[in-house]
JSON list of N, CA and C in Angstrom, two decimals:
[
{"chain": "A", "resi": 161, "resn": "MET", "atom": "N", "xyz": [-65.18, 74.36, 172.25]},
{"chain": "A", "resi": 161, "resn": "MET", "atom": "CA", "xyz": [-65.15, 75.85, 172.44]},
{"chain": "A", "resi": 161, "resn": "MET", "atom": "C", "xyz": [-64.98, 76.31, 173.70]},
{"chain": "A", "resi": 162, "resn": "ASP", "atom": "N", "xyz": [-65.72, 75.61, 174.54]},
{"chain": "A", "resi": 162, "resn": "ASP", "atom": "CA", "xyz": [-65.87, 75.98, 176.09]},
{"chain": "A", "resi": 162, "resn": "ASP", "atom": "C", "xyz": [-64.46, 75.87, 176.71]},
{"chain": "A", "resi": 163, "resn": "THR", "atom": "N", "xyz": [-63.56, 74.94, 176.33]},
{"chain": "A", "resi": 163, "resn": "THR", "atom": "CA", "xyz": [-62.30, 74.95, 176.78]},
{"chain": "A", "resi": 163, "resn": "THR", "atom": "C", "xyz": [-61.39, 76.29, 176.26]},
{"chain": "A", "resi": 164, "resn": "LEU", "atom": "N", "xyz": [-61.72, 76.70, 175.11]},
{"chain": "A", "resi": 164, "resn": "LEU", "atom": "CA", "xyz": [-60.94, 77.85, 174.72]},
{"chain": "A", "resi": 164, "resn": "LEU", "atom": "C", "xyz": [-61.53, 79.09, 175.41]},
{"chain": "A", "resi": 165, "resn": "ALA", "atom": "N", "xyz": [-62.86, 79.19, 175.53]},
{"chain": "A", "resi": 165, "resn": "ALA", "atom": "CA", "xyz": [-63.27, 80.33, 176.23]},
{"chain": "A", "resi": 165, "resn": "ALA", "atom": "C", "xyz": [-62.87, 80.43, 177.76]},
{"chain": "A", "resi": 166, "resn": "ARG", "atom": "N", "xyz": [-62.79, 79.10, 178.39]},
{"chain": "A", "resi": 166, "resn": "ARG", "atom": "CA", "xyz": [-62.08, 79.30, 179.76]},
{"chain": "A", "resi": 166, "resn": "ARG", "atom": "C", "xyz": [-60.71, 79.56, 179.67]},
{"chain": "A", "resi": 167, "resn": "LEU", "atom": "N", "xyz": [-59.89, 79.21, 178.76]},
{"chain": "A", "resi": 167, "resn": "LEU", "atom": "CA", "xyz": [-58.61, 79.49, 178.67]},
{"chain": "A", "resi": 167, "resn": "LEU", "atom": "C", "xyz": [-58.36, 81.20, 178.35]},
{"chain": "A", "resi": 168, "resn": "GLU", "atom": "N", "xyz": [-59.31, 81.65, 177.30]},
{"chain": "A", "resi": 168, "resn": "GLU", "atom": "CA", "xyz": [-59.40, 83.03, 177.19]},
{"chain": "A", "resi": 168, "resn": "GLU", "atom": "C", "xyz": [-59.57, 83.90, 178.34]},
{"chain": "A", "resi": 169, "resn": "ALA", "atom": "N", "xyz": [-60.67, 83.31, 179.34]},
{"chain": "A", "resi": 169, "resn": "ALA", "atom": "CA", "xyz": [-60.72, 84.03, 180.62]},
{"chain": "A", "resi": 169, "resn": "ALA", "atom": "C", "xyz": [-59.63, 83.92, 181.39]},
{"chain": "A", "resi": 170, "resn": "THR", "atom": "N", "xyz": [-58.94, 82.88, 181.56]},
{"chain": "A", "resi": 170, "resn": "THR", "atom": "CA", "xyz": [-57.86, 82.74, 182.44]},
{"chain": "A", "resi": 170, "resn": "THR", "atom": "C", "xyz": [-56.65, 83.62, 181.95]},
{"chain": "A", "resi": 171, "resn": "ILE", "atom": "N", "xyz": [-56.41, 83.73, 180.66]},
{"chain": "A", "resi": 171, "resn": "ILE", "atom": "CA", "xyz": [-55.29, 84.59, 180.10]},
{"chain": "A", "resi": 171, "resn": "ILE", "atom": "C", "xyz": [-55.65, 85.88, 180.45]},
{"chain": "A", "resi": 172, "resn": "ALA", "atom": "N", "xyz": [-56.94, 86.46, 180.30]},
{"chain": "A", "resi": 172, "resn": "ALA", "atom": "CA", "xyz": [-57.27, 87.93, 180.52]},
{"chain": "A", "resi": 172, "resn": "ALA", "atom": "C", "xyz": [-56.96, 88.07, 182.02]},
{"chain": "A", "resi": 173, "resn": "GLN", "atom": "N", "xyz": [-57.18, 87.20, 182.98]},
{"chain": "A", "resi": 173, "resn": "GLN", "atom": "CA", "xyz": [-56.97, 87.30, 184.35]},
{"chain": "A", "resi": 173, "resn": "GLN", "atom": "C", "xyz": [-55.45, 87.45, 184.53]},
{"chain": "A", "resi": 174, "resn": "ARG", "atom": "N", "xyz": [-54.71, 86.73, 183.94]},
{"chain": "A", "resi": 174, "resn": "ARG", "atom": "CA", "xyz": [-53.30, 86.67, 184.20]},
{"chain": "A", "resi": 174, "resn": "ARG", "atom": "C", "xyz": [-52.54, 87.82, 183.53]},
{"chain": "A", "resi": 175, "resn": "LEU", "atom": "N", "xyz": [-53.08, 88.49, 182.53]},
{"chain": "A", "resi": 175, "resn": "LEU", "atom": "CA", "xyz": [-52.42, 89.59, 181.94]},
{"chain": "A", "resi": 175, "resn": "LEU", "atom": "C", "xyz": [-52.30, 90.67, 183.11]},
{"chain": "A", "resi": 176, "resn": "ILE", "atom": "N", "xyz": [-53.05, 90.73, 183.98]},
{"chain": "A", "resi": 176, "resn": "ILE", "atom": "CA", "xyz": [-52.76, 91.84, 184.93]},
{"chain": "A", "resi": 176, "resn": "ILE", "atom": "C", "xyz": [-52.27, 91.32, 186.37]},
{"chain": "A", "resi": 177, "resn": "ALA", "atom": "N", "xyz": [-51.87, 89.96, 186.34]},
{"chain": "A", "resi": 177, "resn": "ALA", "atom": "CA", "xyz": [-51.01, 89.44, 187.57]},
{"chain": "A", "resi": 177, "resn": "ALA", "atom": "C", "xyz": [-49.59, 89.91, 187.59]},
{"chain": "A", "resi": 178, "resn": "SER", "atom": "N", "xyz": [-48.94, 89.66, 188.69]},
{"chain": "A", "resi": 178, "resn": "SER", "atom": "CA", "xyz": [-47.66, 89.96, 188.84]},
{"chain": "A", "resi": 178, "resn": "SER", "atom": "C", "xyz": [-46.82, 89.03, 187.82]},
{"chain": "A", "resi": 179, "resn": "PRO", "atom": "N", "xyz": [-45.81, 89.81, 187.28]},
{"chain": "A", "resi": 179, "resn": "PRO", "atom": "CA", "xyz": [-44.97, 88.99, 186.35]},
{"chain": "A", "resi": 179, "resn": "PRO", "atom": "C", "xyz": [-44.24, 87.75, 186.92]},
{"chain": "A", "resi": 180, "resn": "GLU", "atom": "N", "xyz": [-43.81, 87.92, 188.31]},
{"chain": "A", "resi": 180, "resn": "GLU", "atom": "CA", "xyz": [-43.36, 86.83, 188.97]},
{"chain": "A", "resi": 180, "resn": "GLU", "atom": "C", "xyz": [-44.27, 85.66, 189.29]},
{"chain": "A", "resi": 181, "resn": "ALA", "atom": "N", "xyz": [-45.50, 85.96, 189.24]},
{"chain": "A", "resi": 181, "resn": "ALA", "atom": "CA", "xyz": [-46.51, 84.73, 189.52]},
{"chain": "A", "resi": 181, "resn": "ALA", "atom": "C", "xyz": [-47.03, 84.12, 188.19]},
{"chain": "A", "resi": 182, "resn": "SER", "atom": "N", "xyz": [-46.86, 84.73, 187.08]},
{"chain": "A", "resi": 182, "resn": "SER", "atom": "CA", "xyz": [-47.59, 84.29, 185.88]},
{"chain": "A", "resi": 182, "resn": "SER", "atom": "C", "xyz": [-46.71, 84.29, 184.70]},
{"chain": "A", "resi": 183, "resn": "TYR", "atom": "N", "xyz": [-46.57, 83.28, 183.81]},
{"chain": "A", "resi": 183, "resn": "TYR", "atom": "CA", "xyz": [-45.96, 83.19, 182.50]},
{"chain": "A", "resi": 183, "resn": "TYR", "atom": "C", "xyz": [-46.75, 84.26, 181.61]},
{"chain": "A", "resi": 184, "resn": "VAL", "atom": "N", "xyz": [-47.95, 84.40, 181.57]},
{"chain": "A", "resi": 184, "resn": "VAL", "atom": "CA", "xyz": [-48.61, 85.20, 180.67]},
{"chain": "A", "resi": 184, "resn": "VAL", "atom": "C", "xyz": [-48.44, 86.57, 181.22]},
{"chain": "A", "resi": 185, "resn": "ALA", "atom": "N", "xyz": [-48.39, 87.07, 182.41]},
{"chain": "A", "resi": 185, "resn": "ALA", "atom": "CA", "xyz": [-48.11, 88.30, 182.88]},
{"chain": "A", "resi": 185, "resn": "ALA", "atom": "C", "xyz": [-46.56, 88.73, 182.65]},
{"chain": "A", "resi": 186, "resn": "LYS", "atom": "N", "xyz": [-45.70, 87.73, 182.59]},
{"chain": "A", "resi": 186, "resn": "LYS", "atom": "CA", "xyz": [-44.50, 88.06, 182.20]},
{"chain": "A", "resi": 186, "resn": "LYS", "atom": "C", "xyz": [-44.22, 88.45, 180.59]},
{"chain": "A", "resi": 187, "resn": "LEU", "atom": "N", "xyz": [-45.03, 87.52, 179.97]},
{"chain": "A", "resi": 187, "resn": "LEU", "atom": "CA", "xyz": [-44.97, 87.98, 178.59]},
{"chain": "A", "resi": 187, "resn": "LEU", "atom": "C", "xyz": [-45.56, 89.30, 178.14]},
{"chain": "A", "resi": 188, "resn": "HIS", "atom": "N", "xyz": [-46.67, 89.64, 178.87]},
{"chain": "A", "resi": 188, "resn": "HIS", "atom": "CA", "xyz": [-47.24, 90.79, 178.85]},
{"chain": "A", "resi": 188, "resn": "HIS", "atom": "C", "xyz": [-46.29, 92.01, 179.26]},
{"chain": "A", "resi": 189, "resn": "HIS", "atom": "N", "xyz": [-45.65, 91.79, 180.30]},
{"chain": "A", "resi": 189, "resn": "HIS", "atom": "CA", "xyz": [-44.66, 92.78, 180.78]},
{"chain": "A", "resi": 189, "resn": "HIS", "atom": "C", "xyz": [-43.52, 93.04, 179.71]},
{"chain": "A", "resi": 190, "resn": "LYS", "atom": "N", "xyz": [-43.26, 92.07, 179.04]},
{"chain": "A", "resi": 190, "resn": "LYS", "atom": "CA", "xyz": [-42.07, 92.08, 177.85]},
{"chain": "A", "resi": 190, "resn": "LYS", "atom": "C", "xyz": [-42.58, 92.86, 176.70]},
{"chain": "A", "resi": 191, "resn": "GLY", "atom": "N", "xyz": [-43.89, 92.97, 176.46]},
{"chain": "A", "resi": 191, "resn": "GLY", "atom": "CA", "xyz": [-44.56, 93.58, 175.29]},
{"chain": "A", "resi": 191, "resn": "GLY", "atom": "C", "xyz": [-44.91, 93.01, 174.21]},
{"chain": "A", "resi": 192, "resn": "LEU", "atom": "N", "xyz": [-45.61, 93.42, 173.35]},
{"chain": "A", "resi": 192, "resn": "LEU", "atom": "CA", "xyz": [-46.21, 93.00, 172.26]},
{"chain": "A", "resi": 192, "resn": "LEU", "atom": "C", "xyz": [-45.19, 92.12, 171.34]},
{"chain": "A", "resi": 193, "resn": "ALA", "atom": "N", "xyz": [-44.00, 92.82, 171.07]},
{"chain": "A", "resi": 193, "resn": "ALA", "atom": "CA", "xyz": [-43.03, 92.35, 170.09]},
{"chain": "A", "resi": 193, "resn": "ALA", "atom": "C", "xyz": [-42.50, 90.90, 170.76]},
{"chain": "A", "resi": 194, "resn": "LYS", "atom": "N", "xyz": [-42.38, 90.70, 171.90]},
{"chain": "A", "resi": 194, "resn": "LYS", "atom": "CA", "xyz": [-42.05, 89.45, 172.58]},
{"chain": "A", "resi": 194, "resn": "LYS", "atom": "C", "xyz": [-43.05, 88.39, 172.22]},
{"chain": "A", "resi": 195, "resn": "ILE", "atom": "N", "xyz": [-44.36, 88.90, 172.68]},
{"chain": "A", "resi": 195, "resn": "ILE", "atom": "CA", "xyz": [-45.46, 87.89, 172.44]},
{"chain": "A", "resi": 195, "resn": "ILE", "atom": "C", "xyz": [-45.73, 87.64, 170.87]},
{"chain": "A", "resi": 196, "resn": "ALA", "atom": "N", "xyz": [-45.52, 88.38, 170.01]},
{"chain": "A", "resi": 196, "resn": "ALA", "atom": "CA", "xyz": [-45.49, 88.05, 168.68]},
{"chain": "A", "resi": 196, "resn": "ALA", "atom": "C", "xyz": [-44.33, 87.22, 168.06]},
{"chain": "A", "resi": 197, "resn": "GLN", "atom": "N", "xyz": [-43.07, 87.48, 168.85]},
{"chain": "A", "resi": 197, "resn": "GLN", "atom": "CA", "xyz": [-41.89, 86.46, 168.52]},
{"chain": "A", "resi": 197, "resn": "GLN", "atom": "C", "xyz": [-42.27, 85.20, 168.93]},
{"chain": "A", "resi": 198, "resn": "LYS", "atom": "N", "xyz": [-42.87, 84.86, 170.22]},
{"chain": "A", "resi": 198, "resn": "LYS", "atom": "CA", "xyz": [-43.25, 83.68, 170.43]},
{"chain": "A", "resi": 198, "resn": "LYS", "atom": "C", "xyz": [-44.28, 83.00, 169.69]},
{"chain": "A", "resi": 199, "resn": "VAL", "atom": "N", "xyz": [-45.18, 83.75, 169.19]},
{"chain": "A", "resi": 199, "resn": "VAL", "atom": "CA", "xyz": [-46.29, 83.09, 168.34]},
{"chain": "A", "resi": 199, "resn": "VAL", "atom": "C", "xyz": [-45.34, 82.52, 167.03]},
{"chain": "A", "resi": 200, "resn": "GLY", "atom": "N", "xyz": [-44.55, 83.38, 166.53]},
{"chain": "A", "resi": 200, "resn": "GLY", "atom": "CA", "xyz": [-43.73, 83.14, 165.31]},
{"chain": "A", "resi": 200, "resn": "GLY", "atom": "C", "xyz": [-42.79, 81.73, 165.60]},
{"chain": "A", "resi": 201, "resn": "GLU", "atom": "N", "xyz": [-42.17, 81.72, 166.84]},
{"chain": "A", "resi": 201, "resn": "GLU", "atom": "CA", "xyz": [-41.50, 80.53, 167.18]},
{"chain": "A", "resi": 201, "resn": "GLU", "atom": "C", "xyz": [-42.40, 79.33, 167.26]},
{"chain": "A", "resi": 202, "resn": "GLU", "atom": "N", "xyz": [-43.41, 79.37, 167.83]},
{"chain": "A", "resi": 202, "resn": "GLU", "atom": "CA", "xyz": [-44.36, 78.17, 168.10]},
{"chain": "A", "resi": 202, "resn": "GLU", "atom": "C", "xyz": [-44.93, 77.72, 166.85]},
{"chain": "A", "resi": 203, "resn": "ALA", "atom": "N", "xyz": [-45.19, 78.77, 165.84]},
{"chain": "A", "resi": 203, "resn": "ALA", "atom": "CA", "xyz": [-45.65, 78.40, 164.42]},
{"chain": "A", "resi": 203, "resn": "ALA", "atom": "C", "xyz": [-44.60, 77.60, 163.75]},
{"chain": "A", "resi": 204, "resn": "THR", "atom": "N", "xyz": [-43.31, 78.09, 163.83]},
{"chain": "A", "resi": 204, "resn": "THR", "atom": "CA", "xyz": [-42.23, 77.39, 163.08]},
{"chain": "A", "resi": 204, "resn": "THR", "atom": "C", "xyz": [-42.14, 75.95, 163.70]},
{"chain": "A", "resi": 205, "resn": "GLU", "atom": "N", "xyz": [-42.25, 75.85, 165.04]},
{"chain": "A", "resi": 205, "resn": "GLU", "atom": "CA", "xyz": [-42.08, 74.62, 165.74]},
{"chain": "A", "resi": 205, "resn": "GLU", "atom": "C", "xyz": [-43.23, 73.59, 165.31]},
{"chain": "A", "resi": 206, "resn": "THR", "atom": "N", "xyz": [-44.45, 74.14, 165.02]},
{"chain": "A", "resi": 206, "resn": "THR", "atom": "CA", "xyz": [-45.52, 73.27, 164.74]},
{"chain": "A", "resi": 206, "resn": "THR", "atom": "C", "xyz": [-45.52, 72.84, 163.22]},
{"chain": "A", "resi": 207, "resn": "VAL", "atom": "N", "xyz": [-44.99, 73.76, 162.30]},
{"chain": "A", "resi": 207, "resn": "VAL", "atom": "CA", "xyz": [-44.71, 73.30, 160.99]},
{"chain": "A", "resi": 207, "resn": "VAL", "atom": "C", "xyz": [-43.68, 72.17, 160.91]},
{"chain": "A", "resi": 208, "resn": "ILE", "atom": "N", "xyz": [-42.51, 72.56, 161.72]},
{"chain": "A", "resi": 208, "resn": "ILE", "atom": "CA", "xyz": [-41.47, 71.35, 161.60]},
{"chain": "A", "resi": 208, "resn": "ILE", "atom": "C", "xyz": [-42.01, 69.97, 162.33]},
{"chain": "A", "resi": 209, "resn": "ALA", "atom": "N", "xyz": [-43.00, 70.04, 163.29]},
{"chain": "A", "resi": 209, "resn": "ALA", "atom": "CA", "xyz": [-43.52, 68.90, 163.85]},
{"chain": "A", "resi": 209, "resn": "ALA", "atom": "C", "xyz": [-44.44, 68.18, 162.80]},
{"chain": "A", "resi": 210, "resn": "ALA", "atom": "N", "xyz": [-45.22, 69.14, 162.08]},
{"chain": "A", "resi": 210, "resn": "ALA", "atom": "CA", "xyz": [-46.08, 68.41, 161.06]},
{"chain": "A", "resi": 210, "resn": "ALA", "atom": "C", "xyz": [-45.26, 67.77, 159.89]},
{"chain": "A", "resi": 211, "resn": "LEU", "atom": "N", "xyz": [-44.23, 68.16, 159.53]},
{"chain": "A", "resi": 211, "resn": "LEU", "atom": "CA", "xyz": [-43.47, 67.65, 158.46]},
{"chain": "A", "resi": 211, "resn": "LEU", "atom": "C", "xyz": [-42.72, 66.35, 158.90]},
{"chain": "A", "resi": 212, "resn": "SER", "atom": "N", "xyz": [-42.30, 66.31, 160.19]},
{"chain": "A", "resi": 212, "resn": "SER", "atom": "CA", "xyz": [-41.60, 65.18, 160.88]},
{"chain": "A", "resi": 212, "resn": "SER", "atom": "C", "xyz": [-42.59, 63.89, 160.76]},
{"chain": "A", "resi": 213, "resn": "GLY", "atom": "N", "xyz": [-43.80, 64.14, 160.92]},
{"chain": "A", "resi": 213, "resn": "GLY", "atom": "CA", "xyz": [-44.78, 62.92, 160.96]},
{"chain": "A", "resi": 213, "resn": "GLY", "atom": "C", "xyz": [-44.85, 62.37, 162.30]},
{"chain": "A", "resi": 214, "resn": "ASP", "atom": "N", "xyz": [-44.42, 63.02, 163.21]},
{"chain": "A", "resi": 214, "resn": "ASP", "atom": "CA", "xyz": [-44.54, 62.62, 164.78]},
{"chain": "A", "resi": 214, "resn": "ASP", "atom": "C", "xyz": [-45.86, 63.44, 165.42]},
{"chain": "A", "resi": 215, "resn": "GLU", "atom": "N", "xyz": [-46.91, 62.73, 165.48]},
{"chain": "A", "resi": 215, "resn": "GLU", "atom": "CA", "xyz": [-48.23, 63.14, 165.83]},
{"chain": "A", "resi": 215, "resn": "GLU", "atom": "C", "xyz": [-48.20, 63.72, 167.23]},
{"chain": "A", "resi": 216, "resn": "THR", "atom": "N", "xyz": [-47.54, 63.05, 168.15]},
{"chain": "A", "resi": 216, "resn": "THR", "atom": "CA", "xyz": [-47.48, 63.54, 169.57]},
{"chain": "A", "resi": 216, "resn": "THR", "atom": "C", "xyz": [-46.70, 64.92, 169.65]},
{"chain": "A", "resi": 217, "resn": "GLU", "atom": "N", "xyz": [-45.65, 64.90, 168.93]},
{"chain": "A", "resi": 217, "resn": "GLU", "atom": "CA", "xyz": [-44.87, 66.38, 168.85]},
{"chain": "A", "resi": 217, "resn": "GLU", "atom": "C", "xyz": [-45.80, 67.40, 168.27]},
{"chain": "A", "resi": 218, "resn": "LEU", "atom": "N", "xyz": [-46.45, 67.03, 167.17]},
{"chain": "A", "resi": 218, "resn": "LEU", "atom": "CA", "xyz": [-47.37, 67.98, 166.50]},
{"chain": "A", "resi": 218, "resn": "LEU", "atom": "C", "xyz": [-48.48, 68.42, 167.50]},
{"chain": "A", "resi": 219, "resn": "VAL", "atom": "N", "xyz": [-49.13, 67.62, 168.10]},
{"chain": "A", "resi": 219, "resn": "VAL", "atom": "CA", "xyz": [-50.18, 68.08, 169.13]},
{"chain": "A", "resi": 219, "resn": "VAL", "atom": "C", "xyz": [-49.50, 68.83, 170.07]},
{"chain": "A", "resi": 220, "resn": "GLY", "atom": "N", "xyz": [-48.58, 68.67, 170.66]},
{"chain": "A", "resi": 220, "resn": "GLY", "atom": "CA", "xyz": [-47.80, 69.39, 171.61]},
{"chain": "A", "resi": 220, "resn": "GLY", "atom": "C", "xyz": [-47.59, 70.91, 171.07]},
{"chain": "A", "resi": 221, "resn": "GLU", "atom": "N", "xyz": [-46.91, 70.89, 169.96]},
{"chain": "A", "resi": 221, "resn": "GLU", "atom": "CA", "xyz": [-46.62, 72.30, 169.32]},
{"chain": "A", "resi": 221, "resn": "GLU", "atom": "C", "xyz": [-47.88, 73.00, 168.85]},
{"chain": "A", "resi": 222, "resn": "ALA", "atom": "N", "xyz": [-48.96, 72.35, 168.50]},
{"chain": "A", "resi": 222, "resn": "ALA", "atom": "CA", "xyz": [-49.98, 72.96, 168.09]},
{"chain": "A", "resi": 222, "resn": "ALA", "atom": "C", "xyz": [-50.80, 73.65, 169.21]},
{"chain": "A", "resi": 223, "resn": "ALA", "atom": "N", "xyz": [-50.72, 72.97, 170.45]},
{"chain": "A", "resi": 223, "resn": "ALA", "atom": "CA", "xyz": [-51.22, 73.62, 171.75]},
{"chain": "A", "resi": 223, "resn": "ALA", "atom": "C", "xyz": [-50.51, 74.79, 172.07]},
{"chain": "A", "resi": 224, "resn": "ASP", "atom": "N", "xyz": [-49.09, 74.65, 171.92]},
{"chain": "A", "resi": 224, "resn": "ASP", "atom": "CA", "xyz": [-48.33, 75.71, 172.38]},
{"chain": "A", "resi": 224, "resn": "ASP", "atom": "C", "xyz": [-48.62, 77.07, 171.41]},
{"chain": "A", "resi": 225, "resn": "LEU", "atom": "N", "xyz": [-48.84, 76.53, 170.19]},
{"chain": "A", "resi": 225, "resn": "LEU", "atom": "CA", "xyz": [-49.08, 77.84, 169.09]},
{"chain": "A", "resi": 225, "resn": "LEU", "atom": "C", "xyz": [-50.59, 78.41, 169.53]},
{"chain": "A", "resi": 226, "resn": "LEU", "atom": "N", "xyz": [-51.60, 77.65, 169.67]},
{"chain": "A", "resi": 226, "resn": "LEU", "atom": "CA", "xyz": [-52.84, 78.06, 170.19]},
{"chain": "A", "resi": 226, "resn": "LEU", "atom": "C", "xyz": [-52.74, 79.06, 171.42]},
{"chain": "A", "resi": 227, "resn": "PHE", "atom": "N", "xyz": [-52.04, 78.49, 172.30]},
{"chain": "A", "resi": 227, "resn": "PHE", "atom": "CA", "xyz": [-51.87, 79.20, 173.50]},
{"chain": "A", "resi": 227, "resn": "PHE", "atom": "C", "xyz": [-51.29, 80.66, 173.26]},
{"chain": "A", "resi": 228, "resn": "HIS", "atom": "N", "xyz": [-50.25, 80.65, 172.64]},
{"chain": "A", "resi": 228, "resn": "HIS", "atom": "CA", "xyz": [-49.43, 81.83, 172.40]},
{"chain": "A", "resi": 228, "resn": "HIS", "atom": "C", "xyz": [-50.20, 82.77, 171.65]},
{"chain": "A", "resi": 229, "resn": "LEU", "atom": "N", "xyz": [-50.96, 82.35, 170.62]},
{"chain": "A", "resi": 229, "resn": "LEU", "atom": "CA", "xyz": [-51.94, 83.08, 169.77]},
{"chain": "A", "resi": 229, "resn": "LEU", "atom": "C", "xyz": [-52.92, 83.67, 170.52]},
{"chain": "A", "resi": 230, "resn": "MET", "atom": "N", "xyz": [-53.56, 82.92, 171.47]},
{"chain": "A", "resi": 230, "resn": "MET", "atom": "CA", "xyz": [-54.48, 83.49, 172.40]},
{"chain": "A", "resi": 230, "resn": "MET", "atom": "C", "xyz": [-54.04, 84.62, 173.19]},
{"chain": "A", "resi": 231, "resn": "VAL", "atom": "N", "xyz": [-52.75, 84.54, 173.71]},
{"chain": "A", "resi": 231, "resn": "VAL", "atom": "CA", "xyz": [-52.22, 85.58, 174.45]},
{"chain": "A", "resi": 231, "resn": "VAL", "atom": "C", "xyz": [-51.89, 86.84, 173.64]},
{"chain": "A", "resi": 232, "resn": "LEU", "atom": "N", "xyz": [-51.65, 86.65, 172.40]},
{"chain": "A", "resi": 232, "resn": "LEU", "atom": "CA", "xyz": [-51.43, 87.80, 171.50]},
{"chain": "A", "resi": 232, "resn": "LEU", "atom": "C", "xyz": [-52.72, 88.40, 171.21]},
{"chain": "A", "resi": 233, "resn": "LEU", "atom": "N", "xyz": [-53.86, 87.80, 171.09]},
{"chain": "A", "resi": 233, "resn": "LEU", "atom": "CA", "xyz": [-55.14, 88.26, 170.80]},
{"chain": "A", "resi": 233, "resn": "LEU", "atom": "C", "xyz": [-55.66, 89.04, 172.00]},
{"chain": "A", "resi": 234, "resn": "ALA", "atom": "N", "xyz": [-55.33, 88.64, 173.23]},
{"chain": "A", "resi": 234, "resn": "ALA", "atom": "CA", "xyz": [-55.73, 89.13, 174.45]},
{"chain": "A", "resi": 234, "resn": "ALA", "atom": "C", "xyz": [-54.99, 90.40, 174.58]},
{"chain": "A", "resi": 235, "resn": "GLU", "atom": "N", "xyz": [-53.55, 90.35, 174.17]},
{"chain": "A", "resi": 235, "resn": "GLU", "atom": "CA", "xyz": [-52.79, 91.54, 174.39]},
{"chain": "A", "resi": 235, "resn": "GLU", "atom": "C", "xyz": [-53.38, 92.65, 173.53]},
{"chain": "A", "resi": 236, "resn": "LYS", "atom": "N", "xyz": [-53.84, 92.23, 172.28]},
{"chain": "A", "resi": 236, "resn": "LYS", "atom": "CA", "xyz": [-54.43, 93.31, 171.40]},
{"chain": "A", "resi": 236, "resn": "LYS", "atom": "C", "xyz": [-55.89, 93.68, 171.64]},
{"chain": "A", "resi": 237, "resn": "GLY", "atom": "N", "xyz": [-56.41, 93.00, 172.58]},
{"chain": "A", "resi": 237, "resn": "GLY", "atom": "CA", "xyz": [-57.82, 93.34, 172.98]},
{"chain": "A", "resi": 237, "resn": "GLY", "atom": "C", "xyz": [-58.88, 92.70, 171.91]},
{"chain": "A", "resi": 238, "resn": "VAL", "atom": "N", "xyz": [-58.37, 91.59, 171.21]},
{"chain": "A", "resi": 238, "resn": "VAL", "atom": "CA", "xyz": [-59.31, 91.22, 170.33]},
{"chain": "A", "resi": 238, "resn": "VAL", "atom": "C", "xyz": [-60.01, 89.87, 170.88]},
{"chain": "A", "resi": 239, "resn": "PRO", "atom": "N", "xyz": [-61.32, 89.73, 171.02]},
{"chain": "A", "resi": 239, "resn": "PRO", "atom": "CA", "xyz": [-61.88, 88.57, 171.65]},
{"chain": "A", "resi": 239, "resn": "PRO", "atom": "C", "xyz": [-62.02, 87.35, 170.76]},
{"chain": "A", "resi": 240, "resn": "LEU", "atom": "N", "xyz": [-61.87, 86.22, 171.24]},
{"chain": "A", "resi": 240, "resn": "LEU", "atom": "CA", "xyz": [-61.79, 85.07, 170.62]},
{"chain": "A", "resi": 240, "resn": "LEU", "atom": "C", "xyz": [-62.95, 84.77, 169.42]},
{"chain": "A", "resi": 241, "resn": "PRO", "atom": "N", "xyz": [-64.19, 85.14, 169.83]},
{"chain": "A", "resi": 241, "resn": "PRO", "atom": "CA", "xyz": [-65.28, 85.14, 168.88]},
{"chain": "A", "resi": 241, "resn": "PRO", "atom": "C", "xyz": [-65.03, 85.91, 167.53]},
{"chain": "A", "resi": 242, "resn": "GLU", "atom": "N", "xyz": [-64.36, 86.93, 167.60]},
{"chain": "A", "resi": 242, "resn": "GLU", "atom": "CA", "xyz": [-63.87, 87.73, 166.37]},
{"chain": "A", "resi": 242, "resn": "GLU", "atom": "C", "xyz": [-63.02, 86.96, 165.52]}
]
């Protein structure tokens, strides 16, 4: 959980960064709909990887999904413990 807490703090800092300097800030600048779209894309890719049987791909896609979900939660002001 410590890793997720650190990631949550990093995402919070990057939400207010310049969009040119941070991927998270760029997503924030594009708005909630774009962030939600990315979560959906990553969820689909995770399901495909799970069904393909390739564990390495699944791990990568799951990490992408968790990251984008955490960006979405931060955008909505929902702390991870909730």
